[in-house]
JSON list of C-alpha atoms in Angstrom, two decimals:
[
{"chain": "A", "resi": 1, "resn": "MET", "atom": "CA", "xyz": [235.97, 107.30, 91.21]},
{"chain": "A", "resi": 2, "resn": "ASP", "atom": "CA", "xyz": [234.92, 107.57, 94.83]},
{"chain": "A", "resi": 3, "resn": "HIS", "atom": "CA", "xyz": [231.99, 110.08, 93.20]},
{"chain": "A", "resi": 4, "resn": "ILE", "atom": "CA", "xyz": [230.82, 107.44, 91.00]},
{"chain": "A", "resi": 5, "resn": "VAL", "atom": "CA", "xyz": [231.14, 104.43, 93.52]},
{"chain": "A", "resi": 6, "resn": "SER", "atom": "CA", "xyz": [229.54, 106.53, 95.91]},
{"chain": "A", "resi": 7, "resn": "LEU", "atom": "CA", "xyz": [226.31, 107.23, 93.66]},
{"chain": "A", "resi": 8, "resn": "SER", "atom": "CA", "xyz": [225.97, 103.51, 92.73]},
{"chain": "A", "resi": 9, "resn": "LEU", "atom": "CA", "xyz": [225.79, 102.90, 96.26]},
{"chain": "A", "resi": 10, "resn": "ARG", "atom": "CA", "xyz": [222.74, 105.29, 96.87]},
{"chain": "A", "resi": 11, "resn": "THR", "atom": "CA", "xyz": [221.25, 103.74, 94.06]},
{"chain": "A", "resi": 12, "resn": "VAL", "atom": "CA", "xyz": [221.56, 100.09, 94.58]},
{"chain": "A", "resi": 13, "resn": "ALA", "atom": "CA", "xyz": [220.14, 101.46, 98.47]},
{"chain": "A", "resi": 14, "resn": "LEU", "atom": "CA", "xyz": [217.14, 103.07, 96.64]},
{"chain": "A", "resi": 15, "resn": "LEU", "atom": "CA", "xyz": [216.10, 100.10, 94.83]},
{"chain": "A", "resi": 16, "resn": "ARG", "atom": "CA", "xyz": [216.55, 98.12, 97.36]},
{"chain": "A", "resi": 17, "resn": "THR", "atom": "CA", "xyz": [214.18, 100.63, 99.40]},
{"chain": "A", "resi": 18, "resn": "PHE", "atom": "CA", "xyz": [212.18, 100.76, 96.50]},
{"chain": "A", "resi": 19, "resn": "LEU", "atom": "CA", "xyz": [211.23, 96.93, 96.23]},
{"chain": "A", "resi": 20, "resn": "VAL", "atom": "CA", "xyz": [211.52, 96.05, 99.78]},
{"chain": "A", "resi": 21, "resn": "ARG", "atom": "CA", "xyz": [208.62, 98.76, 99.99]},
{"chain": "A", "resi": 22, "resn": "ASP", "atom": "CA", "xyz": [206.88, 97.07, 96.72]},
{"chain": "A", "resi": 23, "resn": "ARG", "atom": "CA", "xyz": [206.73, 93.77, 98.55]},
{"chain": "A", "resi": 24, "resn": "ARG", "atom": "CA", "xyz": [204.96, 95.49, 101.49]},
{"chain": "A", "resi": 25, "resn": "GLY", "atom": "CA", "xyz": [202.89, 97.03, 98.88]},
{"chain": "A", "resi": 26, "resn": "ALA", "atom": "CA", "xyz": [201.91, 94.11, 97.23]},
{"chain": "A", "resi": 27, "resn": "ALA", "atom": "CA", "xyz": [201.39, 92.45, 100.23]},
{"chain": "A", "resi": 28, "resn": "ALA", "atom": "CA", "xyz": [198.97, 94.65, 102.37]},
{"chain": "A", "resi": 29, "resn": "LEU", "atom": "CA", "xyz": [196.92, 94.55, 98.70]},
{"chain": "A", "resi": 30, "resn": "GLU", "atom": "CA", "xyz": [196.79, 90.38, 98.07]},
{"chain": "A", "resi": 31, "resn": "PHE", "atom": "CA", "xyz": [195.86, 91.19, 102.23]},
{"chain": "A", "resi": 32, "resn": "ALA", "atom": "CA", "xyz": [193.05, 93.22, 101.53]},
{"chain": "A", "resi": 33, "resn": "LEU", "atom": "CA", "xyz": [191.73, 90.93, 98.49]},
{"chain": "A", "resi": 34, "resn": "GLY", "atom": "CA", "xyz": [191.70, 88.03, 100.40]},
{"chain": "A", "resi": 35, "resn": "SER", "atom": "CA", "xyz": [189.83, 89.15, 102.72]},
{"chain": "A", "resi": 36, "resn": "VAL", "atom": "CA", "xyz": [187.19, 91.14, 100.43]},
{"chain": "A", "resi": 37, "resn": "VAL", "atom": "CA", "xyz": [186.87, 87.42, 99.06]},
{"chain": "A", "resi": 38, "resn": "LEU", "atom": "CA", "xyz": [186.26, 85.54, 102.20]},
{"chain": "A", "resi": 39, "resn": "LEU", "atom": "CA", "xyz": [184.29, 88.56, 103.72]},
{"chain": "A", "resi": 40, "resn": "SER", "atom": "CA", "xyz": [181.93, 88.12, 100.52]},
{"chain": "A", "resi": 41, "resn": "THR", "atom": "CA", "xyz": [182.15, 83.96, 101.21]},
{"chain": "A", "resi": 42, "resn": "ALA", "atom": "CA", "xyz": [181.03, 83.78, 104.40]},
{"chain": "A", "resi": 43, "resn": "SER", "atom": "CA", "xyz": [178.14, 86.15, 104.04]},
{"chain": "A", "resi": 44, "resn": "ILE", "atom": "CA", "xyz": [176.76, 85.05, 100.92]},
{"chain": "A", "resi": 45, "resn": "CYS", "atom": "CA", "xyz": [177.32, 81.79, 102.95]},
{"chain": "A", "resi": 46, "resn": "PHE", "atom": "CA", "xyz": [175.56, 82.60, 106.10]},
{"chain": "A", "resi": 47, "resn": "ASP", "atom": "CA", "xyz": [172.77, 83.98, 104.07]},
{"chain": "A", "resi": 48, "resn": "LEU", "atom": "CA", "xyz": [172.46, 80.89, 101.99]},
{"chain": "A", "resi": 49, "resn": "TYR", "atom": "CA", "xyz": [172.62, 79.00, 106.02]},
{"chain": "A", "resi": 50, "resn": "THR", "atom": "CA", "xyz": [169.23, 81.50, 106.28]},
{"chain": "A", "resi": 51, "resn": "ARG", "atom": "CA", "xyz": [167.38, 80.95, 103.75]},
{"chain": "A", "resi": 52, "resn": "ILE", "atom": "CA", "xyz": [167.66, 77.50, 104.38]},
{"chain": "A", "resi": 53, "resn": "SER", "atom": "CA", "xyz": [166.60, 77.93, 107.62]},
{"chain": "A", "resi": 54, "resn": "ALA", "atom": "CA", "xyz": [164.12, 80.02, 107.18]},
{"chain": "A", "resi": 55, "resn": "ASP", "atom": "CA", "xyz": [162.73, 77.29, 104.28]},
{"chain": "A", "resi": 56, "resn": "THR", "atom": "CA", "xyz": [162.60, 74.47, 106.91]},
{"chain": "A", "resi": 57, "resn": "ALA", "atom": "CA", "xyz": [161.05, 76.76, 109.70]},
{"chain": "A", "resi": 58, "resn": "GLY", "atom": "CA", "xyz": [158.09, 77.96, 106.61]},
{"chain": "A", "resi": 59, "resn": "ALA", "atom": "CA", "xyz": [157.49, 73.90, 106.48]},
{"chain": "A", "resi": 60, "resn": "ARG", "atom": "CA", "xyz": [156.82, 73.77, 110.12]},
{"chain": "A", "resi": 61, "resn": "MET", "atom": "CA", "xyz": [154.20, 76.62, 110.40]},
{"chain": "A", "resi": 62, "resn": "ALA", "atom": "CA", "xyz": [152.09, 75.27, 107.53]},
{"chain": "A", "resi": 63, "resn": "SER", "atom": "CA", "xyz": [152.01, 71.89, 109.29]},
{"chain": "A", "resi": 64, "resn": "ILE", "atom": "CA", "xyz": [151.44, 73.68, 112.89]},
{"chain": "A", "resi": 65, "resn": "MET", "atom": "CA", "xyz": [149.55, 75.42, 111.46]},
{"chain": "A", "resi": 66, "resn": "ALA", "atom": "CA", "xyz": [147.39, 73.07, 109.16]},
{"chain": "A", "resi": 67, "resn": "ASP", "atom": "CA", "xyz": [147.25, 70.74, 112.67]},
{"chain": "A", "resi": 68, "resn": "TYR", "atom": "CA", "xyz": [145.75, 73.68, 115.16]},
{"chain": "A", "resi": 69, "resn": "VAL", "atom": "CA", "xyz": [142.99, 74.48, 112.27]},
{"chain": "A", "resi": 70, "resn": "SER", "atom": "CA", "xyz": [141.95, 70.53, 111.42]},
{"chain": "A", "resi": 71, "resn": "ARG", "atom": "CA", "xyz": [140.65, 69.83, 115.20]},
{"chain": "A", "resi": 72, "resn": "ASP", "atom": "CA", "xyz": [138.14, 72.58, 115.09]},
{"chain": "A", "resi": 73, "resn": "GLU", "atom": "CA", "xyz": [135.20, 72.47, 114.08]},
{"chain": "A", "resi": 74, "resn": "HIS", "atom": "CA", "xyz": [134.11, 76.67, 114.56]},
{"chain": "A", "resi": 75, "resn": "PRO", "atom": "CA", "xyz": [138.47, 77.66, 113.91]},
{"chain": "A", "resi": 76, "resn": "ASP", "atom": "CA", "xyz": [138.95, 81.43, 116.26]},
{"chain": "A", "resi": 77, "resn": "LEU", "atom": "CA", "xyz": [140.63, 83.18, 114.17]},
{"chain": "A", "resi": 78, "resn": "ALA", "atom": "CA", "xyz": [142.01, 85.42, 116.78]},
{"chain": "A", "resi": 79, "resn": "GLU", "atom": "CA", "xyz": [143.40, 82.40, 118.06]},
{"chain": "A", "resi": 80, "resn": "MET", "atom": "CA", "xyz": [144.13, 81.60, 114.25]},
{"chain": "A", "resi": 81, "resn": "THR", "atom": "CA", "xyz": [146.36, 84.64, 114.31]},
{"chain": "A", "resi": 82, "resn": "LYS", "atom": "CA", "xyz": [148.21, 84.79, 117.69]},
{"chain": "A", "resi": 83, "resn": "LEU", "atom": "CA", "xyz": [149.23, 81.13, 116.80]},
{"chain": "A", "resi": 84, "resn": "GLY", "atom": "CA", "xyz": [150.46, 83.37, 113.24]},
{"chain": "A", "resi": 85, "resn": "GLU", "atom": "CA", "xyz": [152.46, 84.94, 115.05]},
{"chain": "A", "resi": 86, "resn": "PHE", "atom": "CA", "xyz": [153.82, 83.13, 117.18]},
{"chain": "A", "resi": 87, "resn": "LEU", "atom": "CA", "xyz": [154.71, 81.43, 114.81]},
{"chain": "A", "resi": 88, "resn": "TYR", "atom": "CA", "xyz": [156.49, 83.96, 113.70]},
{"chain": "A", "resi": 89, "resn": "ASN", "atom": "CA", "xyz": [158.89, 85.35, 116.73]},
{"chain": "A", "resi": 90, "resn": "ASN", "atom": "CA", "xyz": [159.43, 81.92, 117.79]},
{"chain": "A", "resi": 91, "resn": "GLU", "atom": "CA", "xyz": [159.49, 79.77, 114.33]},
{"chain": "A", "resi": 92, "resn": "LEU", "atom": "CA", "xyz": [161.13, 81.65, 111.89]},
{"chain": "A", "resi": 93, "resn": "GLY", "atom": "CA", "xyz": [163.84, 83.87, 113.93]},
{"chain": "A", "resi": 94, "resn": "VAL", "atom": "CA", "xyz": [164.47, 85.95, 110.71]},
{"chain": "A", "resi": 95, "resn": "PRO", "atom": "CA", "xyz": [163.06, 89.72, 109.73]},
{"chain": "A", "resi": 96, "resn": "ALA", "atom": "CA", "xyz": [160.33, 88.93, 107.22]},
{"chain": "A", "resi": 97, "resn": "ASN", "atom": "CA", "xyz": [156.25, 89.86, 105.48]},
{"chain": "A", "resi": 98, "resn": "LEU", "atom": "CA", "xyz": [154.58, 86.23, 105.73]},
{"chain": "A", "resi": 99, "resn": "ALA", "atom": "CA", "xyz": [150.87, 85.23, 104.96]},
{"chain": "A", "resi": 100, "resn": "PHE", "atom": "CA", "xyz": [149.42, 82.12, 105.88]},
{"chain": "A", "resi": 101, "resn": "VAL", "atom": "CA", "xyz": [146.13, 80.73, 103.27]},
{"chain": "A", "resi": 102, "resn": "VAL", "atom": "CA", "xyz": [144.08, 79.29, 105.22]},
{"chain": "A", "resi": 103, "resn": "THR", "atom": "CA", "xyz": [141.34, 76.65, 102.49]},
{"chain": "A", "resi": 104, "resn": "ALA", "atom": "CA", "xyz": [138.61, 74.49, 103.53]},
{"chain": "A", "resi": 105, "resn": "ILE", "atom": "CA", "xyz": [138.08, 71.28, 100.82]},
{"chain": "A", "resi": 106, "resn": "ARG", "atom": "CA", "xyz": [135.38, 68.99, 100.51]},
{"chain": "A", "resi": 107, "resn": "LYS", "atom": "CA", "xyz": [134.76, 66.31, 98.18]},
{"chain": "A", "resi": 108, "resn": "PRO", "atom": "CA", "xyz": [130.87, 65.71, 97.19]},
{"chain": "A", "resi": 109, "resn": "SER", "atom": "CA", "xyz": [130.43, 61.89, 96.51]},
{"chain": "A", "resi": 110, "resn": "GLY", "atom": "CA", "xyz": [130.80, 61.61, 93.52]},
{"chain": "A", "resi": 111, "resn": "ASN", "atom": "CA", "xyz": [132.19, 65.22, 91.65]},
{"chain": "A", "resi": 112, "resn": "PRO", "atom": "CA", "xyz": [134.97, 66.99, 91.62]},
{"chain": "A", "resi": 113, "resn": "PRO", "atom": "CA", "xyz": [136.46, 68.49, 94.55]},
{"chain": "A", "resi": 114, "resn": "GLU", "atom": "CA", "xyz": [134.99, 72.66, 95.93]},
{"chain": "A", "resi": 115, "resn": "VAL", "atom": "CA", "xyz": [136.57, 75.01, 98.03]},
{"chain": "A", "resi": 116, "resn": "LEU", "atom": "CA", "xyz": [134.06, 75.69, 101.20]},
{"chain": "A", "resi": 117, "resn": "TRP", "atom": "CA", "xyz": [135.92, 79.02, 102.64]},
{"chain": "A", "resi": 118, "resn": "ILE", "atom": "CA", "xyz": [139.08, 81.02, 102.30]},
{"chain": "A", "resi": 119, "resn": "ASP", "atom": "CA", "xyz": [141.11, 82.46, 104.80]},
{"chain": "A", "resi": 120, "resn": "GLU", "atom": "CA", "xyz": [143.97, 85.31, 103.50]},
{"chain": "A", "resi": 121, "resn": "THR", "atom": "CA", "xyz": [143.77, 87.53, 106.51]},
{"chain": "A", "resi": 122, "resn": "ILE", "atom": "CA", "xyz": [146.31, 86.24, 108.81]},
{"chain": "A", "resi": 123, "resn": "LYS", "atom": "CA", "xyz": [149.69, 88.48, 107.67]},
{"chain": "A", "resi": 124, "resn": "ILE", "atom": "CA", "xyz": [152.79, 89.82, 109.43]},
{"chain": "A", "resi": 125, "resn": "GLY", "atom": "CA", "xyz": [154.72, 92.45, 108.66]},
{"chain": "A", "resi": 126, "resn": "ASP", "atom": "CA", "xyz": [153.90, 95.71, 105.96]},
{"chain": "A", "resi": 127, "resn": "ALA", "atom": "CA", "xyz": [150.25, 95.46, 104.30]},
{"chain": "A", "resi": 128, "resn": "THR", "atom": "CA", "xyz": [151.26, 96.44, 100.84]},
{"chain": "A", "resi": 129, "resn": "ALA", "atom": "CA", "xyz": [154.24, 93.63, 100.49]},
{"chain": "A", "resi": 130, "resn": "THR", "atom": "CA", "xyz": [151.66, 90.91, 103.06]},
{"chain": "A", "resi": 131, "resn": "GLN", "atom": "CA", "xyz": [148.86, 91.20, 101.07]},
{"chain": "A", "resi": 132, "resn": "GLU", "atom": "CA", "xyz": [151.18, 91.21, 97.71]},
{"chain": "A", "resi": 133, "resn": "LEU", "atom": "CA", "xyz": [151.83, 87.65, 99.58]},
{"chain": "A", "resi": 134, "resn": "ALA", "atom": "CA", "xyz": [148.56, 86.62, 100.39]},
{"chain": "A", "resi": 135, "resn": "ASP", "atom": "CA", "xyz": [147.36, 87.15, 96.31]},
{"chain": "A", "resi": 136, "resn": "ALA", "atom": "CA", "xyz": [150.02, 85.36, 95.11]},
{"chain": "A", "resi": 137, "resn": "CYS", "atom": "CA", "xyz": [150.31, 82.76, 97.94]},
{"chain": "A", "resi": 138, "resn": "ALA", "atom": "CA", "xyz": [147.06, 80.89, 97.34]},
{"chain": "A", "resi": 139, "resn": "GLN", "atom": "CA", "xyz": [148.51, 78.85, 94.82]},
{"chain": "A", "resi": 140, "resn": "HIS", "atom": "CA", "xyz": [146.32, 76.14, 95.14]},
{"chain": "A", "resi": 141, "resn": "VAL", "atom": "CA", "xyz": [143.03, 77.65, 94.90]},
{"chain": "A", "resi": 142, "resn": "ASP", "atom": "CA", "xyz": [141.68, 79.34, 91.57]},
{"chain": "A", "resi": 143, "resn": "GLY", "atom": "CA", "xyz": [138.57, 81.04, 89.68]},
{"chain": "A", "resi": 144, "resn": "SER", "atom": "CA", "xyz": [135.41, 82.98, 91.18]},
{"chain": "A", "resi": 145, "resn": "PRO", "atom": "CA", "xyz": [134.33, 81.31, 93.04]},
{"chain": "A", "resi": 146, "resn": "PRO", "atom": "CA", "xyz": [137.40, 79.81, 93.38]},
{"chain": "A", "resi": 147, "resn": "SER", "atom": "CA", "xyz": [137.79, 76.22, 93.05]},
{"chain": "A", "resi": 148, "resn": "PRO", "atom": "CA", "xyz": [140.48, 73.87, 94.32]},
{"chain": "A", "resi": 149, "resn": "VAL", "atom": "CA", "xyz": [143.30, 73.14, 92.21]},
{"chain": "A", "resi": 150, "resn": "LEU", "atom": "CA", "xyz": [144.79, 70.22, 94.09]},
{"chain": "A", "resi": 151, "resn": "PRO", "atom": "CA", "xyz": [148.31, 68.98, 93.40]},
{"chain": "A", "resi": 152, "resn": "GLY", "atom": "CA", "xyz": [148.58, 66.19, 91.43]},
{"chain": "A", "resi": 153, "resn": "HIS", "atom": "CA", "xyz": [149.78, 63.24, 94.47]},
{"chain": "A", "resi": 154, "resn": "PHE", "atom": "CA", "xyz": [146.33, 64.41, 96.95]},
{"chain": "A", "resi": 155, "resn": "THR", "atom": "CA", "xyz": [143.61, 61.51, 96.38]},
{"chain": "A", "resi": 156, "resn": "MET", "atom": "CA", "xyz": [140.67, 62.50, 98.64]},
{"chain": "A", "resi": 157, "resn": "ALA", "atom": "CA", "xyz": [137.34, 60.24, 98.59]},
{"chain": "A", "resi": 158, "resn": "ASP", "atom": "CA", "xyz": [134.37, 60.83, 98.45]},
{"chain": "A", "resi": 159, "resn": "ASP", "atom": "CA", "xyz": [133.25, 63.63, 101.43]},
{"chain": "A", "resi": 160, "resn": "ASP", "atom": "CA", "xyz": [136.37, 64.40, 102.51]},
{"chain": "A", "resi": 161, "resn": "ILE", "atom": "CA", "xyz": [137.36, 67.37, 103.58]},
{"chain": "A", "resi": 162, "resn": "LEU", "atom": "CA", "xyz": [141.02, 68.13, 104.21]},
{"chain": "A", "resi": 163, "resn": "ILE", "atom": "CA", "xyz": [142.74, 71.55, 105.34]},
{"chain": "A", "resi": 164, "resn": "ILE", "atom": "CA", "xyz": [145.16, 73.48, 103.18]},
{"chain": "A", "resi": 165, "resn": "VAL", "atom": "CA", "xyz": [147.56, 75.84, 105.03]},
{"chain": "A", "resi": 166, "resn": "GLU", "atom": "CA", "xyz": [149.96, 77.66, 102.52]},
{"chain": "A", "resi": 167, "resn": "PHE", "atom": "CA", "xyz": [152.76, 79.74, 103.83]},
{"chain": "A", "resi": 168, "resn": "CYS", "atom": "CA", "xyz": [154.48, 82.22, 102.27]},
{"chain": "A", "resi": 169, "resn": "ALA", "atom": "CA", "xyz": [157.46, 84.21, 102.94]},
{"chain": "A", "resi": 170, "resn": "ARG", "atom": "CA", "xyz": [159.68, 87.22, 101.85]},
{"chain": "A", "resi": 171, "resn": "LEU", "atom": "CA", "xyz": [162.89, 87.93, 103.71]},
{"chain": "A", "resi": 172, "resn": "THR", "atom": "CA", "xyz": [163.20, 91.59, 104.42]},
{"chain": "A", "resi": 173, "resn": "ARG", "atom": "CA", "xyz": [167.31, 91.38, 106.16]},
{"chain": "A", "resi": 174, "resn": "LEU", "atom": "CA", "xyz": [169.07, 88.03, 106.38]},
{"chain": "A", "resi": 175, "resn": "GLY", "atom": "CA", "xyz": [168.39, 86.21, 103.50]},
{"chain": "A", "resi": 176, "resn": "ALA", "atom": "CA", "xyz": [167.68, 89.36, 100.97]},
{"chain": "A", "resi": 177, "resn": "LEU", "atom": "CA", "xyz": [170.44, 87.96, 99.02]},
{"chain": "A", "resi": 178, "resn": "SER", "atom": "CA", "xyz": [168.75, 84.78, 97.49]},
{"chain": "A", "resi": 179, "resn": "GLN", "atom": "CA", "xyz": [165.38, 85.93, 97.86]},
{"chain": "A", "resi": 180, "resn": "GLN", "atom": "CA", "xyz": [165.71, 88.43, 95.04]},
{"chain": "A", "resi": 181, "resn": "VAL", "atom": "CA", "xyz": [168.01, 84.65, 93.10]},
{"chain": "A", "resi": 182, "resn": "ALA", "atom": "CA", "xyz": [165.19, 81.90, 94.71]},
{"chain": "A", "resi": 183, "resn": "GLY", "atom": "CA", "xyz": [162.03, 84.48, 95.37]},
{"chain": "A", "resi": 184, "resn": "ASP", "atom": "CA", "xyz": [159.49, 84.28, 97.66]},
{"chain": "A", "resi": 185, "resn": "ILE", "atom": "CA", "xyz": [159.59, 81.22, 100.61]},
{"chain": "A", "resi": 186, "resn": "TYR", "atom": "CA", "xyz": [156.70, 78.98, 99.73]},
{"chain": "A", "resi": 187, "resn": "ARG", "atom": "CA", "xyz": [155.36, 76.13, 101.81]},
{"chain": "A", "resi": 188, "resn": "LEU", "atom": "CA", "xyz": [152.48, 73.92, 101.78]},
{"chain": "A", "resi": 189, "resn": "TYR", "atom": "CA", "xyz": [150.50, 71.98, 104.47]},
{"chain": "A", "resi": 190, "resn": "ALA", "atom": "CA", "xyz": [147.20, 69.48, 104.90]},
{"chain": "A", "resi": 191, "resn": "LEU", "atom": "CA", "xyz": [145.12, 67.41, 106.70]},
{"chain": "A", "resi": 192, "resn": "PRO", "atom": "CA", "xyz": [142.10, 65.92, 107.10]},
{"chain": "A", "resi": 193, "resn": "ALA", "atom": "CA", "xyz": [139.59, 68.05, 109.35]},
{"chain": "A", "resi": 194, "resn": "ARG", "atom": "CA", "xyz": [138.76, 65.80, 112.28]},
{"chain": "A", "resi": 195, "resn": "THR", "atom": "CA", "xyz": [135.38, 66.07, 112.32]},
{"chain": "A", "resi": 196, "resn": "GLN", "atom": "CA", "xyz": [134.96, 64.54, 109.15]},
{"chain": "A", "resi": 197, "resn": "GLY", "atom": "CA", "xyz": [131.19, 64.76, 107.72]},
{"chain": "A", "resi": 198, "resn": "LYS", "atom": "CA", "xyz": [131.04, 68.39, 109.81]},
{"chain": "A", "resi": 199, "resn": "THR", "atom": "CA", "xyz": [131.37, 71.34, 107.36]},
{"chain": "A", "resi": 200, "resn": "PRO", "atom": "CA", "xyz": [134.03, 73.27, 109.28]},
{"chain": "A", "resi": 201, "resn": "ASP", "atom": "CA", "xyz": [132.71, 77.16, 110.08]},
{"chain": "A", "resi": 202, "resn": "PRO", "atom": "CA", "xyz": [135.05, 79.75, 108.29]},
{"chain": "A", "resi": 203, "resn": "PRO", "atom": "CA", "xyz": [137.73, 81.79, 111.12]},
{"chain": "A", "resi": 204, "resn": "ALA", "atom": "CA", "xyz": [135.18, 83.72, 112.41]}
]
């Protein structure tokens, strides 16, 4: 009888030990799963924040480049390239391939707008990727010879000259997850040339 009682007590003790270990294992599993969910959520939020910040920076970069080019009757390509590199380093702030497409458009009196010149040479990053970006970025210039395809809300009076800067960026590390979903960053900014009546030279 004592033997049976002793065996029962051992069985109960073993069961208790198993249940305690099982609870600890379940808690460890729950903690591991919770950590994965939290880390994944944090990564997605940070990736999305990076994308939004880069998109906002792209708008600023396009506006600054347009302001710079619109002020000069003889745009200096070397200075424009330096400005693009400065903006990349100080405004964008994340690794990316990017391209600026700068276009000058004039509306002759009584005729539809025409392209005076287009420049796609300001590219930063991998040569192949930036060339792809530059080719796809010129969304408002089409055909050969090129003709402007202006957004519907753009209006030009006769003899107006407009400088359009299109900015495209492809994030390469931070923000790369949302890059897969949302695609390349695209921004456009347009300003009238400051010296209306004088045709601006192509960047040289």
